[in-house]
PDB file of C-alpha atoms in Angstrom:
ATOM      1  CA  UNK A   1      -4.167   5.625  20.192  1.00  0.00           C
ATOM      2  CA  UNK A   2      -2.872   8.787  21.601  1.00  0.00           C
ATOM      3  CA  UNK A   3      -0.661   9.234  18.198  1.00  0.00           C
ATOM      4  CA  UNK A   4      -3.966   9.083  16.852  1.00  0.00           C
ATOM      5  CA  UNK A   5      -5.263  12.239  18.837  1.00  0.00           C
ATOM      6  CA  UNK A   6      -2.179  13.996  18.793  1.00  0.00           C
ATOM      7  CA  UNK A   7      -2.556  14.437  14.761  1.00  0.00           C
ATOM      8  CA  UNK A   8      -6.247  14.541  14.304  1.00  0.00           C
ATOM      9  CA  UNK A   9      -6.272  17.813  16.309  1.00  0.00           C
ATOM     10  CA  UNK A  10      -3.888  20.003  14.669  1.00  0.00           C
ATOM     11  CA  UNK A  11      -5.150  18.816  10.929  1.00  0.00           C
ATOM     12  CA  UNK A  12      -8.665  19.535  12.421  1.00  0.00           C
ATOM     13  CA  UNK A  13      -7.386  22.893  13.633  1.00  0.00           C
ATOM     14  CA  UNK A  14      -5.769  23.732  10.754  1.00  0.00           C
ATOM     15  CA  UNK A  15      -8.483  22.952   8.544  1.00  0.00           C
ATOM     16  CA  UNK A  16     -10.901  24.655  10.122  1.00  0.00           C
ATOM     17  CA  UNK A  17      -9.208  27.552  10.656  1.00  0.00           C
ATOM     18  CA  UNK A  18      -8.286  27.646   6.821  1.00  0.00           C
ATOM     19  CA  UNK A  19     -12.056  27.208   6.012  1.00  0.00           C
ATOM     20  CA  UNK A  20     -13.353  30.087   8.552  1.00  0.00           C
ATOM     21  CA  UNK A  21     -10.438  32.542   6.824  1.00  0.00           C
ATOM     22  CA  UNK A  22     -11.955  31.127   3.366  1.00  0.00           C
ATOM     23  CA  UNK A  23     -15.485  31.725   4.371  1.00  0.00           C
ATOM     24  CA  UNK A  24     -14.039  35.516   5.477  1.00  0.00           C
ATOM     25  CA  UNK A  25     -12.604  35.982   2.412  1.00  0.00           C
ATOM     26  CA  UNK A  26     -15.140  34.469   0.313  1.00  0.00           C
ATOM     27  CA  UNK A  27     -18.100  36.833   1.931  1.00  0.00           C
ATOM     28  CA  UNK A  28     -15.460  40.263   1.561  1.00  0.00           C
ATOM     29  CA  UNK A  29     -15.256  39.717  -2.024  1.00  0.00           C
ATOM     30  CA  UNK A  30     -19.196  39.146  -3.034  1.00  0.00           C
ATOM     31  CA  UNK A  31     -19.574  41.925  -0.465  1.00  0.00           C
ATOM     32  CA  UNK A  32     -17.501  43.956  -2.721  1.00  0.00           C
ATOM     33  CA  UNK A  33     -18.759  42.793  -5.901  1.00  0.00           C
ATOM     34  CA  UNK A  34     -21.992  43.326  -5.001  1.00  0.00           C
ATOM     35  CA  UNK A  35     -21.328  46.533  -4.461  1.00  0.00           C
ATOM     36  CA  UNK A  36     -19.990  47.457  -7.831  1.00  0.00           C
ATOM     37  CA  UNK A  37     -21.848  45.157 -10.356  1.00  0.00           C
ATOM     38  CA  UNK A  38     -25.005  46.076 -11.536  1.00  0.00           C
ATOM     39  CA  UNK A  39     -28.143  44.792 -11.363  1.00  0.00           C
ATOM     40  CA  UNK A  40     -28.331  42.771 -14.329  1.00  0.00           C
ATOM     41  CA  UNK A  41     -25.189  40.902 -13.939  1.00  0.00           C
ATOM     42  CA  UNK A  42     -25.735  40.751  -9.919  1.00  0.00           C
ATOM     43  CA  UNK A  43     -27.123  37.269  -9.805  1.00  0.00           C
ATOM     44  CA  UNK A  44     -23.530  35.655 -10.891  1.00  0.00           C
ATOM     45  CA  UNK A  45     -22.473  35.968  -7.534  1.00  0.00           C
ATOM     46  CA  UNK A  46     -25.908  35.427  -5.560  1.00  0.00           C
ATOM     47  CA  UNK A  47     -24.903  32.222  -4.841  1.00  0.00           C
ATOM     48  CA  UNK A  48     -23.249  29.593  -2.421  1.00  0.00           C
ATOM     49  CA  UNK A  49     -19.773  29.208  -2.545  1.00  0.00           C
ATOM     50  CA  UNK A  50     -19.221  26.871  -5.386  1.00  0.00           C
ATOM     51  CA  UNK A  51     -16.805  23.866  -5.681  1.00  0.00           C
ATOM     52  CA  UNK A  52     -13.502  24.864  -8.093  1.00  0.00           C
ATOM     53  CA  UNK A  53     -13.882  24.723 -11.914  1.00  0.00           C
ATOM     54  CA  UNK A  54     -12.105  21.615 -12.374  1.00  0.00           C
ATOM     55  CA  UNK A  55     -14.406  19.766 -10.019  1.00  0.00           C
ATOM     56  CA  UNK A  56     -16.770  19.919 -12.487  1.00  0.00           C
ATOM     57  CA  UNK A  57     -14.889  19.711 -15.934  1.00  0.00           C
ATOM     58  CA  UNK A  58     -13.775  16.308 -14.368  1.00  0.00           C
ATOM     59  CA  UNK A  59     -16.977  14.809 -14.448  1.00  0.00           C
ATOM     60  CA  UNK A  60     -19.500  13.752 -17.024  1.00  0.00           C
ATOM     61  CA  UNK A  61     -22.471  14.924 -17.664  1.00  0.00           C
ATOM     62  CA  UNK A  62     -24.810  18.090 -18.561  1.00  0.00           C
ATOM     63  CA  UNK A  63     -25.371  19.101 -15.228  1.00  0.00           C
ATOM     64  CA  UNK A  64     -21.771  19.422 -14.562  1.00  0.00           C
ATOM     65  CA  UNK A  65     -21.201  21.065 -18.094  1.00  0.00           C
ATOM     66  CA  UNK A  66     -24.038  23.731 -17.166  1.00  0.00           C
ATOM     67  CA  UNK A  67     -22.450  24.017 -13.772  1.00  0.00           C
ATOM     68  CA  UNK A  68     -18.862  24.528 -15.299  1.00  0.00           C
ATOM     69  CA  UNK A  69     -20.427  27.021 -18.162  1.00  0.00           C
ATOM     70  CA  UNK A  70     -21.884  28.807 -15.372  1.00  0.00           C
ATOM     71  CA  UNK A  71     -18.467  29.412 -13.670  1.00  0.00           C
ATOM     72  CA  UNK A  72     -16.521  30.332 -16.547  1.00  0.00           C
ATOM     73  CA  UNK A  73     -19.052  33.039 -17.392  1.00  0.00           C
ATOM     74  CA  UNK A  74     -18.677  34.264 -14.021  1.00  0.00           C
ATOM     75  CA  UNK A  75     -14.996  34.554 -13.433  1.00  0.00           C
ATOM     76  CA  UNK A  76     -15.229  35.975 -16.880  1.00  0.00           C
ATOM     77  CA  UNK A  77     -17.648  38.836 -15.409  1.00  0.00           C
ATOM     78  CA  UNK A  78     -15.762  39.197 -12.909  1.00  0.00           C
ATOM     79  CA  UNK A  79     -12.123  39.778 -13.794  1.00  0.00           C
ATOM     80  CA  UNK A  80     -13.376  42.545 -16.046  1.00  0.00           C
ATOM     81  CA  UNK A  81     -14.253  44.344 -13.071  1.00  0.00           C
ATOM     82  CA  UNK A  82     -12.004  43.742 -10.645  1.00  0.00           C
ATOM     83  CA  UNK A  83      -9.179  41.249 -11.605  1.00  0.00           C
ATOM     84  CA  UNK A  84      -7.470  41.413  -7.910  1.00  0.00           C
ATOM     85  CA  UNK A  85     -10.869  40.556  -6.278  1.00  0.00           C
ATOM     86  CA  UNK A  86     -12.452  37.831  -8.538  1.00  0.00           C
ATOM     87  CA  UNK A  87      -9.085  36.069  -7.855  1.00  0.00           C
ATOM     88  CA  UNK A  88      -9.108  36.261  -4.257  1.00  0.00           C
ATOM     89  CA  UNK A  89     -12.895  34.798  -4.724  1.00  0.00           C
ATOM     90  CA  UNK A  90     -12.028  31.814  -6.797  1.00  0.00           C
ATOM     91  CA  UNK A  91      -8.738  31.185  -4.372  1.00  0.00           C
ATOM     92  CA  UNK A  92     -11.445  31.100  -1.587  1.00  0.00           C
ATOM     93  CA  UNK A  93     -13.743  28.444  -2.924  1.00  0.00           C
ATOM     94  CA  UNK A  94     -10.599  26.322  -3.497  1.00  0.00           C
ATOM     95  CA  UNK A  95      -9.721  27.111  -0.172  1.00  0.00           C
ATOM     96  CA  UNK A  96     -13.350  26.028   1.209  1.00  0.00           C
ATOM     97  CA  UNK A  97     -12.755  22.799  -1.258  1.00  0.00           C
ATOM     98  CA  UNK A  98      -9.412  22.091   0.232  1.00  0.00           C
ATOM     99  CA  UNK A  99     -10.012  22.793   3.678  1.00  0.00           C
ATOM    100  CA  UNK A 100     -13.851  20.736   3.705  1.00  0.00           C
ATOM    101  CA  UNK A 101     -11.587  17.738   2.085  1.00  0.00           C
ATOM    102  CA  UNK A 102      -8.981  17.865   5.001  1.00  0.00           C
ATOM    103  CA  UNK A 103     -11.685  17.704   7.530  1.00  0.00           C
ATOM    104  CA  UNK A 104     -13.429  15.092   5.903  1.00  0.00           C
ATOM    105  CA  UNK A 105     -10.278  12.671   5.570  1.00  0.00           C
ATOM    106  CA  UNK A 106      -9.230  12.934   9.127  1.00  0.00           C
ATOM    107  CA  UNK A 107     -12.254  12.542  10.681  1.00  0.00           C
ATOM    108  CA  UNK A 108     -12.733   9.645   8.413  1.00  0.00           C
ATOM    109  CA  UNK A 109      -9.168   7.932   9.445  1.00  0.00           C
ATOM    110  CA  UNK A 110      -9.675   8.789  13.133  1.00  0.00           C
ATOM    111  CA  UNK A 111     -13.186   7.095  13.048  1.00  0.00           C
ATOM    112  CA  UNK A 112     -11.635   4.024  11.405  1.00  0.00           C
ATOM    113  CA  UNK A 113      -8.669   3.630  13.238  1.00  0.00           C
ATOM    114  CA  UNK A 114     -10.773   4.150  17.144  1.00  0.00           C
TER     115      UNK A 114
END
């Protein structure tokens, strides 16, 4: 039991601590791109964090075509303005995908094995 606790806390920590640095990271670069796109092409990034392109290109259906249209047209928009920052954007969604899994696994093995 106390094996138990002794790794559910530093995955927890880790992961969470990956995700706030994400979420950090994730806000800088739509603060900067905001900043620097223009109007018209502004509402690619007004949006939530969104889960990594091949989240969607691995499942069926036209909602998660639209979805994965939607992203390539804005990492597309983005990398001709700034290539440096619409990478450090996409590594922070993974990052948020990553980090959200994590969390979500341990917490689901530490409630099952209590």
């Amino acid at each position: 039991m106390i094996w138990l606790v002794i790794l559910y806390v530093p995955v927890m920590g880790v992961s969470v601590f990956i995700f706030v640095r994400a979420i950090f990271r994730h806000i800088d670069a739509k603060e900067y791109f905001w900043n620097i796109l223009p109007d018209c092409e502004k509402d690619c990034i007004n949006c939530l964090p969104r889960y990594p392109l091949f989240h969607y290109k691995d499942k069926m259906g036209s909602w998660n075509r639209k979805i994965a249209e939607e992203l390539v047209k804005r990492n597309k928009v983005l990398m001709e303005y700034n290539r440096e920052k619409a990478e450090q954007l996409i590594s922070a969604e993974k990052e948020l995908y990553w980090s959200w899994i994590a969390g979500a696994i341990s917490t689901w093995l530490f409630a099952v094995c209590l």
